[in-house]
Amino acid sequence: MKVLVVGGGGREHALCWSIAASPLCDKLYCAPGNAGIAREAECVPIGAENIEGLVAFASDNAIDFVVVGPEAPLVMGLADELRTAGIKTFGPSAAAAQIEGSKAYMKDLLTKSGVPTAAYGRFTDIAAAKAYITEQGAPIVVKTDGLAAGKGVILCDTVAEAHAAVDSMMTDKTFGDAGNEIVIEEFLDGEEASFFALVDGTNALPLISAQDHKAVGDGDTGPNTGGMGAYSPAPVMTDALTDEVMEKIIAPTVKTMADMGTPYVGVLFAGLMISKAGIKILEYNVRFGDPECQVLMRRLKSDILPALIAAADGQLDRFNLRWHDDAAMIVVMAANGYPGAYEKGSEIKGVDAAENQDEVVVFHAGTKADGDKLTASGGRVLGVTAMGASVTEAQANAYKAVEAVEWPGGFCRRDIGWRAVDRETKASP
Ligand code: AMP
Ligand code: GLY
């Protein structure tokens, strides 16, 4: 069959890498792709948010199946348009994608489903928002309702900071229309984990656990990024917790969405906060995490394509996936300056040398082929992945591969996986 993957980041490179290995896939396209994806797929220069262009390409080229990577085109209705054109698609409708597209919608849906989440209020009025903050006290979290490229969440230590966050979102419109409505919520303390399930409208199939590091600096310090690294398994996610998340969080959400007439089809990504007091959901995303997807694909033993098709066909019941026991780690290499202003165009060498090491795969995010040269074209640029019998071993292998990459224009964190490594160190006498 002919498959089209939409997107051009590290997540899409990992998806293309897995799908290209499927015996069911005769021809793989990726729009727009990147220099690394070009190894696995034919890249077509259509932007991931060019809905009309993507639907026309899929129709004209008799694409059998489309896998949508990022959230923005889903929120814009790409999956609906493709299905209307008769093309099977992995990804939720625009209505279902509101679970990521609108935090207010998501929070109301969680409440309606009885899913444990932080207490919250939603506001379109500045004075009412500030009064709520004063009443609740700090620490407190202020969020834009709409998508703000992962930046519309401000954790505030004081009431004054939270009031300033409201002004920035609602008066100064720092995040544009995303801040027309805001959500203010209780600050949750604990350890975060990323939870993924494939969903076919009624049935949900949990994937393995992963954990990412959002802060840019070692020790989880500095501003938040899309993710500077990740690993799987996440030791914090025990089998018992997985069962609890499926029962108390995923299943009621999927049921409520089906009952509302907006069934969810695609991958449901729950950002969890795990504390002694129990497990709560911070947010839903309608896509695989990036860079979590890269470690999931490294650990997946089964063919991914039939699983994605089963989700699109409503046939996930009794479907199972097999995973490698080995742990996987990804270390993200980003352009100097990221997540602030960064330079584009610096040359990267040594990727082949890194990949010549045992069980190392380098996924590309913001890269461009410039003649024979590979150059950086984005903030997050490479994802160096490695395997190991433990997270500790996977970490050692990943950093050995990072050493082989020669890129003065980039940097990476040096401590990806520290929580899991600490746990493993304590567990072994
Ligand atoms: P979100 O986009 O809603 O997942 O928020 C981004 C990040 O902000 C999360 O991954 C958490 O690290 C943090 N965060 C969001 N909401 C809360 C909360 N209620 N309490 C503590 N941290 C939060
Ligand atoms: N790594 C977190 C995310 O993709 O949102």
Short mmCIF file of C-alpha atoms and ligand atoms in Angstrom, two decimals:
data_model
loop_
_atom_site.label_atom_id
_atom_site.label_comp_id
_atom_site.label_asym_id
_atom_site.label_seq_id
_atom_site.Cartn_x
_atom_site.Cartn_y
_atom_site.Cartn_z
CA MET A 1 0.00 0.00 0.00
CA LYS A 2 0.92 3.66 -0.41
CA VAL A 3 1.34 5.58 2.83
CA LEU A 4 1.73 9.32 3.50
CA VAL A 5 3.13 10.62 6.78
CA VAL A 6 2.41 14.29 7.51
CA GLY A 7 5.04 16.32 9.38
CA GLY A 8 8.77 16.93 9.31
CA GLY A 9 10.23 16.53 12.80
CA GLY A 10 11.99 13.84 14.77
CA ARG A 11 8.68 12.21 15.63
CA GLU A 12 7.82 11.86 11.94
CA HIS A 13 11.29 10.53 11.17
CA ALA A 14 10.75 7.77 13.75
CA LEU A 15 7.27 7.02 12.37
CA CYS A 16 8.64 6.86 8.81
CA TRP A 17 11.52 4.63 9.97
CA SER A 18 9.03 2.18 11.49
CA ILE A 19 6.46 2.32 8.69
CA ALA A 20 9.11 1.93 5.97
CA ALA A 21 10.11 -1.37 7.60
CA SER A 22 6.57 -2.75 7.27
CA PRO A 23 6.08 -5.40 4.57
CA LEU A 24 2.66 -3.82 3.97
CA CYS A 25 4.21 -0.54 2.85
CA ASP A 26 5.10 -0.47 -0.86
CA LYS A 27 5.67 3.27 -1.15
CA LEU A 28 6.13 5.85 1.59
CA TYR A 29 5.79 9.62 1.20
CA CYS A 30 6.35 12.29 3.82
CA ALA A 31 5.15 15.90 3.65
CA PRO A 32 7.24 17.95 4.08
CA GLY A 33 9.80 15.59 5.69
CA ASN A 34 13.46 16.53 6.28
CA ALA A 35 16.95 15.46 5.28
CA GLY A 36 16.87 12.35 7.47
CA ILE A 37 13.35 11.32 6.51
CA ALA A 38 14.51 11.36 2.88
CA ARG A 39 16.36 8.09 3.71
CA GLU A 40 13.07 6.33 4.44
CA ALA A 41 10.50 8.13 2.31
CA GLU A 42 10.00 10.33 -0.72
CA CYS A 43 9.67 13.85 0.71
CA VAL A 44 7.10 16.09 -0.95
CA PRO A 45 7.32 19.84 -0.41
CA ILE A 46 3.86 20.40 1.06
CA GLY A 47 3.62 22.03 4.50
CA ALA A 48 1.96 20.06 7.30
CA GLU A 49 -0.68 22.80 7.67
CA ASN A 50 -1.49 23.07 3.94
CA ILE A 51 -4.72 21.08 4.27
CA GLU A 52 -5.88 21.60 0.71
CA GLY A 53 -2.46 20.71 -0.73
CA LEU A 54 -2.20 17.53 1.34
CA VAL A 55 -5.69 16.30 0.42
CA ALA A 56 -5.02 17.00 -3.27
CA PHE A 57 -1.67 15.17 -3.12
CA ALA A 58 -3.22 12.15 -1.37
CA SER A 59 -6.09 11.98 -3.88
CA ASP A 60 -3.92 12.51 -6.97
CA ASN A 61 -1.42 9.85 -5.87
CA ALA A 62 -3.98 7.25 -4.74
CA ILE A 63 -2.61 7.21 -1.18
CA ASP A 64 -4.18 4.34 0.80
CA PHE A 65 -3.40 5.53 4.30
CA VAL A 66 -2.35 8.81 5.92
CA VAL A 67 -0.64 9.12 9.32
CA VAL A 68 -0.75 12.65 10.74
CA GLY A 69 2.14 13.52 13.07
CA PRO A 70 1.58 17.03 14.53
CA GLU A 71 -1.46 18.46 16.28
CA ALA A 72 -1.98 21.67 14.28
CA PRO A 73 -3.29 20.08 11.05
CA LEU A 74 -5.56 17.80 13.10
CA VAL A 75 -7.07 20.77 14.95
CA MET A 76 -7.50 22.42 11.52
CA GLY A 77 -9.50 19.43 10.25
CA LEU A 78 -7.01 17.52 8.06
CA ALA A 79 -8.33 14.10 9.14
CA ASP A 80 -11.94 15.14 8.37
CA GLU A 81 -11.01 16.42 4.91
CA LEU A 82 -9.03 13.27 4.09
CA ARG A 83 -11.86 10.99 5.23
CA THR A 84 -14.36 13.03 3.19
CA ALA A 85 -12.09 12.42 0.20
CA GLY A 86 -12.30 8.68 0.96
CA ILE A 87 -8.77 8.31 2.32
CA LYS A 88 -8.20 6.20 5.43
CA THR A 89 -6.49 8.30 8.09
CA PHE A 90 -4.81 7.82 11.46
CA GLY A 91 -5.65 10.89 13.53
CA PRO A 92 -8.67 12.45 15.22
CA SER A 93 -11.33 14.70 13.65
CA ALA A 94 -11.15 18.45 14.34
CA ALA A 95 -13.95 18.03 16.88
CA ALA A 96 -12.07 15.30 18.78
CA ALA A 97 -8.75 17.17 18.45
CA GLN A 98 -10.26 19.93 20.62
CA ILE A 99 -9.04 17.79 23.51
CA GLU A 100 -5.62 19.31 22.76
CA GLY A 101 -6.78 22.39 20.83
CA SER A 102 -8.72 23.84 23.75
CA LYS A 103 -7.63 23.37 27.36
CA ALA A 104 -11.02 24.64 28.57
CA TYR A 105 -12.78 21.97 26.45
CA MET A 106 -10.39 19.31 27.77
CA LYS A 107 -10.88 20.29 31.42
CA ASP A 108 -14.68 20.28 31.06
CA LEU A 109 -14.52 16.86 29.38
CA LEU A 110 -12.35 15.47 32.20
CA THR A 111 -14.78 16.78 34.81
CA LYS A 112 -17.72 15.30 32.93
CA SER A 113 -15.91 11.93 32.75
CA GLY A 114 -14.86 11.93 36.42
CA VAL A 115 -11.17 11.82 35.50
CA PRO A 116 -8.78 13.06 38.25
CA THR A 117 -7.19 16.37 37.24
CA ALA A 118 -6.09 19.67 38.82
CA ALA A 119 -8.87 21.95 40.13
CA TYR A 120 -9.43 24.81 37.68
CA GLY A 121 -11.40 27.81 36.53
CA ARG A 122 -11.88 29.13 32.97
CA PHE A 123 -11.97 32.84 32.26
CA THR A 124 -12.58 35.36 29.50
CA ASP A 125 -12.65 38.26 31.95
CA ILE A 126 -9.39 39.71 33.32
CA ALA A 127 -10.79 40.93 36.65
CA ALA A 128 -12.53 37.63 37.36
CA ALA A 129 -9.33 35.71 36.52
CA LYS A 130 -7.27 37.86 38.90
CA ALA A 131 -9.86 37.57 41.66
CA TYR A 132 -9.79 33.77 41.34
CA ILE A 133 -5.97 33.78 41.62
CA THR A 134 -6.08 35.98 44.72
CA GLU A 135 -8.65 33.68 46.30
CA GLN A 136 -6.74 30.45 45.46
CA GLY A 137 -3.26 31.75 46.32
CA ALA A 138 0.12 30.60 44.90
CA PRO A 139 1.73 28.47 43.56
CA ILE A 140 -0.75 28.41 40.69
CA VAL A 141 -0.68 27.73 36.94
CA VAL A 142 -1.97 30.05 34.19
CA LYS A 143 -2.61 28.58 30.71
CA THR A 144 -3.87 29.87 27.39
CA ASP A 145 -6.95 28.01 26.19
CA GLY A 146 -5.65 27.62 22.63
CA LEU A 147 -2.49 26.12 21.12
CA ALA A 148 0.60 28.20 21.77
CA ALA A 149 3.35 25.88 20.50
CA GLY A 150 3.87 24.48 23.99
CA LYS A 151 4.61 27.93 25.43
CA GLY A 152 1.19 28.95 26.77
CA VAL A 153 1.70 27.49 30.26
CA ILE A 154 3.10 29.68 33.02
CA LEU A 155 3.91 28.20 36.44
CA CYS A 156 3.63 31.02 38.97
CA ASP A 157 5.23 31.04 42.44
CA THR A 158 3.44 34.17 43.58
CA VAL A 159 0.03 35.81 43.13
CA ALA A 160 1.75 38.84 41.55
CA GLU A 161 3.44 36.61 38.93
CA ALA A 162 0.11 34.97 38.14
CA HIS A 163 -1.59 38.36 37.74
CA ALA A 164 1.23 39.39 35.38
CA ALA A 165 0.72 36.16 33.40
CA VAL A 166 -2.98 37.02 32.98
CA ASP A 167 -2.04 40.50 31.72
CA SER A 168 0.48 39.06 29.31
CA MET A 169 -2.03 36.57 27.86
CA MET A 170 -5.22 38.65 27.88
CA THR A 171 -4.11 42.29 27.63
CA ASP A 172 -0.81 42.10 25.73
CA LYS A 173 -1.98 39.09 23.65
CA THR A 174 1.52 37.59 23.85
CA PHE A 175 0.06 34.32 22.51
CA GLY A 176 -2.43 35.93 20.12
CA ASP A 177 -5.95 34.51 20.03
CA ALA A 178 -4.82 31.44 22.02
CA GLY A 179 -5.17 33.69 25.09
CA ASN A 180 -8.73 34.92 24.43
CA GLU A 181 -9.80 32.46 27.09
CA ILE A 182 -7.49 31.23 29.84
CA VAL A 183 -7.51 28.34 32.29
CA ILE A 184 -6.16 28.80 35.80
CA GLU A 185 -5.37 25.64 37.69
CA GLU A 186 -4.06 24.17 40.88
CA PHE A 187 -0.30 23.52 40.93
CA LEU A 188 0.41 19.78 41.09
CA ASP A 189 3.61 18.44 42.57
CA GLY A 190 5.13 15.08 41.63
CA GLU A 191 6.86 13.20 38.83
CA GLU A 192 5.64 13.52 35.26
CA ALA A 193 5.24 10.64 32.83
CA SER A 194 3.98 10.41 29.27
CA PHE A 195 1.28 7.82 28.62
CA PHE A 196 0.21 6.76 25.13
CA ALA A 197 -2.72 4.69 23.92
CA LEU A 198 -3.91 3.89 20.42
CA VAL A 199 -7.66 4.52 20.24
CA ASP A 200 -10.12 3.37 17.57
CA GLY A 201 -13.21 5.28 18.70
CA THR A 202 -14.21 2.71 21.34
CA ASN A 203 -11.21 0.56 22.23
CA ALA A 204 -7.89 1.71 23.65
CA LEU A 205 -4.57 -0.14 23.49
CA PRO A 206 -1.88 1.15 25.87
CA LEU A 207 1.66 1.54 24.53
CA ILE A 208 4.74 1.29 26.74
CA SER A 209 5.76 4.06 29.12
CA ALA A 210 8.19 6.87 28.41
CA GLN A 211 9.40 9.96 30.17
CA ASP A 212 10.80 13.13 28.65
CA HIS A 213 12.81 16.08 29.93
CA LYS A 214 11.20 19.38 29.05
CA ALA A 215 13.62 21.85 30.67
CA VAL A 216 16.55 22.97 28.53
CA GLY A 217 19.25 22.63 31.21
CA ASP A 218 20.86 19.83 33.20
CA GLY A 219 19.07 19.02 36.44
CA ASP A 220 15.78 20.01 34.75
CA THR A 221 16.57 23.72 35.04
CA GLY A 222 15.88 26.65 32.72
CA PRO A 223 13.04 27.34 30.32
CA ASN A 224 10.79 24.60 28.96
CA THR A 225 11.36 23.19 25.48
CA GLY A 226 9.51 20.67 23.33
CA GLY A 227 11.67 18.00 24.97
CA MET A 228 15.46 17.60 25.25
CA GLY A 229 15.48 13.85 25.57
CA ALA A 230 13.44 10.85 26.64
CA TYR A 231 13.70 7.23 27.66
CA SER A 232 11.59 4.13 27.89
CA PRO A 233 10.61 2.38 30.06
CA ALA A 234 9.81 5.02 32.68
CA PRO A 235 10.36 3.10 35.94
CA VAL A 236 7.78 5.31 37.68
CA MET A 237 5.05 3.74 35.49
CA THR A 238 4.52 0.33 37.06
CA ASP A 239 2.08 -2.23 35.61
CA ALA A 240 -0.35 -1.41 38.41
CA LEU A 241 -0.22 2.30 37.52
CA THR A 242 -0.73 1.48 33.84
CA ASP A 243 -3.90 -0.43 34.73
CA GLU A 244 -5.05 2.47 36.89
CA VAL A 245 -4.45 5.00 34.11
CA MET A 246 -6.34 2.86 31.59
CA GLU A 247 -9.27 2.40 33.97
CA LYS A 248 -9.55 5.84 35.58
CA ILE A 249 -8.26 8.15 32.84
CA ILE A 250 -8.20 6.70 29.31
CA ALA A 251 -11.34 4.51 29.31
CA PRO A 252 -13.72 7.17 30.75
CA THR A 253 -12.33 9.79 28.34
CA VAL A 254 -12.78 7.54 25.30
CA LYS A 255 -16.31 6.63 26.42
CA THR A 256 -17.37 10.26 27.02
CA MET A 257 -16.02 11.29 23.62
CA ALA A 258 -17.89 8.46 21.88
CA ASP A 259 -21.08 9.32 23.80
CA MET A 260 -20.72 12.97 22.76
CA GLY A 261 -20.66 11.95 19.10
CA THR A 262 -16.98 12.92 18.69
CA PRO A 263 -15.24 9.53 18.94
CA TYR A 264 -11.46 9.65 19.24
CA VAL A 265 -9.36 7.90 16.60
CA GLY A 266 -5.58 8.11 16.74
CA VAL A 267 -3.01 8.18 19.49
CA LEU A 268 -4.09 9.71 22.77
CA PHE A 269 -1.15 11.12 24.73
CA ALA A 270 -1.82 11.81 28.40
CA GLY A 271 0.62 13.97 30.34
CA LEU A 272 0.44 12.56 33.87
CA MET A 273 1.52 13.85 37.26
CA ILE A 274 2.28 11.06 39.69
CA SER A 275 2.47 11.91 43.37
CA LYS A 276 1.98 10.13 46.69
CA ALA A 277 -1.57 11.49 46.70
CA GLY A 278 -2.33 9.63 43.47
CA ILE A 279 -2.24 10.08 39.75
CA LYS A 280 -3.74 13.05 37.91
CA ILE A 281 -3.80 14.11 34.30
CA LEU A 282 -2.22 17.43 33.34
CA GLU A 283 -3.23 17.45 29.71
CA TYR A 284 -4.11 15.47 26.62
CA ASN A 285 -2.34 15.68 23.29
CA VAL A 286 -3.68 14.25 20.05
CA ARG A 287 -0.34 13.03 18.73
CA PHE A 288 2.73 11.08 19.72
CA GLY A 289 5.12 12.97 22.00
CA ASP A 290 8.31 14.25 20.44
CA PRO A 291 10.89 12.91 21.46
CA GLU A 292 8.94 10.11 23.25
CA CYS A 293 7.79 8.66 19.90
CA GLN A 294 11.39 8.02 18.91
CA VAL A 295 12.06 5.75 21.90
CA LEU A 296 8.70 3.99 21.49
CA MET A 297 9.51 3.20 17.86
CA ARG A 298 12.96 1.91 18.85
CA ARG A 299 11.38 -0.52 21.35
CA LEU A 300 8.51 -1.67 19.13
CA LYS A 301 9.02 -5.23 17.90
CA SER A 302 5.71 -5.62 16.04
CA ASP A 303 4.89 -4.07 12.70
CA ILE A 304 3.39 -0.66 13.49
CA LEU A 305 1.38 -0.24 10.29
CA PRO A 306 -1.35 -2.84 11.00
CA ALA A 307 -1.82 -1.30 14.46
CA LEU A 308 -2.33 2.19 13.04
CA ILE A 309 -4.70 0.81 10.41
CA ALA A 310 -6.63 -1.16 13.05
CA ALA A 311 -7.09 2.09 14.99
CA ALA A 312 -8.42 3.84 11.88
CA ASP A 313 -10.71 0.87 11.13
CA GLY A 314 -12.19 0.55 14.65
CA GLN A 315 -10.58 -2.87 15.09
CA LEU A 316 -8.21 -2.48 18.01
CA ASP A 317 -10.03 -4.95 20.24
CA ARG A 318 -7.88 -8.03 20.73
CA PHE A 319 -5.00 -6.30 18.92
CA ASN A 320 -1.66 -6.66 20.66
CA LEU A 321 1.81 -5.20 20.24
CA ARG A 322 5.14 -6.73 21.20
CA TRP A 323 8.03 -4.69 22.56
CA HIS A 324 11.76 -5.23 23.07
CA ASP A 325 12.76 -5.70 26.70
CA ASP A 326 15.77 -3.45 26.21
CA ALA A 327 15.54 0.18 27.27
CA ALA A 328 15.82 2.99 24.74
CA MET A 329 17.10 6.54 25.14
CA ILE A 330 17.08 9.62 22.95
CA VAL A 331 19.36 12.60 23.51
CA VAL A 332 18.18 15.65 21.56
CA MET A 333 20.83 17.90 20.03
CA ALA A 334 19.56 21.46 19.60
CA ALA A 335 20.94 24.61 17.99
CA ASN A 336 22.82 26.94 20.37
CA GLY A 337 20.34 29.44 21.80
CA TYR A 338 17.29 27.13 21.67
CA PRO A 339 14.56 27.52 23.00
CA GLY A 340 15.30 31.24 22.51
CA ALA A 341 16.60 32.74 19.26
CA TYR A 342 19.01 30.36 17.51
CA GLU A 343 21.12 30.35 14.40
CA LYS A 344 20.29 28.33 11.30
CA GLY A 345 22.63 26.92 8.69
CA SER A 346 25.52 25.60 10.81
CA GLU A 347 27.14 22.45 9.43
CA ILE A 348 26.79 19.07 11.17
CA LYS A 349 29.33 16.27 10.69
CA GLY A 350 29.78 12.83 12.17
CA VAL A 351 26.19 11.54 12.00
CA ASP A 352 27.35 8.49 10.03
CA ALA A 353 30.07 7.79 12.60
CA ALA A 354 27.44 7.94 15.36
CA GLU A 355 25.18 5.55 13.45
CA ASN A 356 28.03 3.11 12.88
CA GLN A 357 27.94 2.37 16.59
CA ASP A 358 25.97 -0.63 17.75
CA GLU A 359 22.18 -0.13 17.81
CA VAL A 360 22.40 3.63 17.30
CA VAL A 361 19.88 5.45 15.09
CA VAL A 362 19.99 9.22 14.65
CA PHE A 363 16.57 10.70 13.92
CA HIS A 364 16.52 14.07 12.21
CA ALA A 365 14.30 16.99 13.22
CA GLY A 366 15.45 20.40 11.89
CA THR A 367 17.99 19.34 9.27
CA LYS A 368 18.53 20.27 5.65
CA ALA A 369 20.68 18.71 2.96
CA ASP A 370 22.85 21.41 1.41
CA GLY A 371 24.66 19.68 -1.45
CA ASP A 372 26.83 17.10 0.32
CA LYS A 373 26.56 18.97 3.60
CA LEU A 374 24.06 18.49 6.39
CA THR A 375 23.00 21.75 8.02
CA ALA A 376 20.79 22.75 10.94
CA SER A 377 17.46 24.35 10.02
CA GLY A 378 15.53 24.27 13.28
CA GLY A 379 15.73 24.48 17.08
CA ARG A 380 15.72 20.79 17.86
CA VAL A 381 17.93 19.28 15.17
CA LEU A 382 18.98 15.67 15.86
CA GLY A 383 17.77 12.89 18.13
CA VAL A 384 20.51 10.41 18.94
CA THR A 385 18.92 7.11 20.03
CA ALA A 386 20.50 4.02 21.55
CA MET A 387 19.42 0.81 23.27
CA GLY A 388 20.71 -0.96 26.38
CA ALA A 389 19.82 -3.68 28.87
CA SER A 390 18.92 -0.89 31.35
CA VAL A 391 18.28 2.85 31.10
CA THR A 392 21.79 3.29 32.55
CA GLU A 393 23.29 1.28 29.68
CA ALA A 394 21.15 2.96 27.05
CA GLN A 395 22.32 6.31 28.45
CA ALA A 396 26.00 5.34 28.20
CA ASN A 397 25.50 4.16 24.60
CA ALA A 398 23.54 7.28 23.61
CA TYR A 399 26.20 9.66 24.96
CA LYS A 400 28.98 7.67 23.29
CA ALA A 401 27.17 8.23 19.99
CA VAL A 402 26.65 11.93 20.78
CA GLU A 403 30.44 12.25 21.10
CA ALA A 404 30.80 11.18 17.47
CA VAL A 405 28.64 14.07 16.22
CA GLU A 406 30.75 17.11 15.33
CA TRP A 407 28.52 20.15 15.59
CA PRO A 408 29.93 23.25 17.30
CA GLY A 409 26.63 25.03 16.53
CA GLY A 410 24.66 22.71 18.78
CA PHE A 411 24.36 21.43 22.33
CA CYS A 412 22.60 18.74 24.34
CA ARG A 413 21.77 17.98 27.94
CA ARG A 414 24.23 15.67 29.66
CA ASP A 415 21.85 14.02 32.13
CA ILE A 416 18.93 12.59 30.16
CA GLY A 417 17.37 9.76 32.17
CA TRP A 418 18.83 10.81 35.53
CA ARG A 419 15.74 9.82 37.51
CA ALA A 420 15.68 6.31 36.06
CA VAL A 421 19.46 5.96 36.40
CA ASP A 422 19.21 7.00 40.08
CA ARG A 423 16.49 4.40 40.62
CA GLU A 424 18.54 1.70 38.88
CA THR A 425 21.66 2.61 40.88
CA LYS A 426 19.76 2.40 44.16
CA ALA A 427 18.14 -0.90 43.15
CA SER A 428 21.46 -2.64 42.40
CA PRO A 429 23.64 -3.11 45.51
P1 AMP B 1 0.91 21.38 29.50
O1 AMP B 1 1.20 21.96 28.13
O2 AMP B 1 -0.42 21.72 30.04
O3 AMP B 1 1.29 19.95 29.64
O4 AMP B 1 2.00 22.07 30.44
C1 AMP B 1 3.37 22.02 30.15
C2 AMP B 1 4.15 21.65 31.37
O5 AMP B 1 3.86 22.55 32.44
C3 AMP B 1 3.79 20.28 31.93
O6 AMP B 1 4.48 19.25 31.29
C4 AMP B 1 4.19 20.45 33.38
O7 AMP B 1 5.58 20.32 33.52
C5 AMP B 1 3.81 21.86 33.68
N1 AMP B 1 2.46 21.96 34.24
C6 AMP B 1 1.30 22.13 33.56
N2 AMP B 1 0.24 22.17 34.39
C7 AMP B 1 0.72 22.01 35.65
C8 AMP B 1 0.12 21.95 36.95
N3 AMP B 1 -1.20 22.08 37.13
N4 AMP B 1 0.94 21.75 38.00
C9 AMP B 1 2.28 21.64 37.84
N5 AMP B 1 2.90 21.69 36.65
C10 AMP B 1 2.15 21.88 35.55
N1 GLY B 2 7.64 15.85 24.58
C1 GLY B 2 6.39 16.40 24.91
C2 GLY B 2 5.51 16.66 23.80
O1 GLY B 2 5.66 16.17 22.70
O2 GLY B 2 4.56 17.42 23.99
#
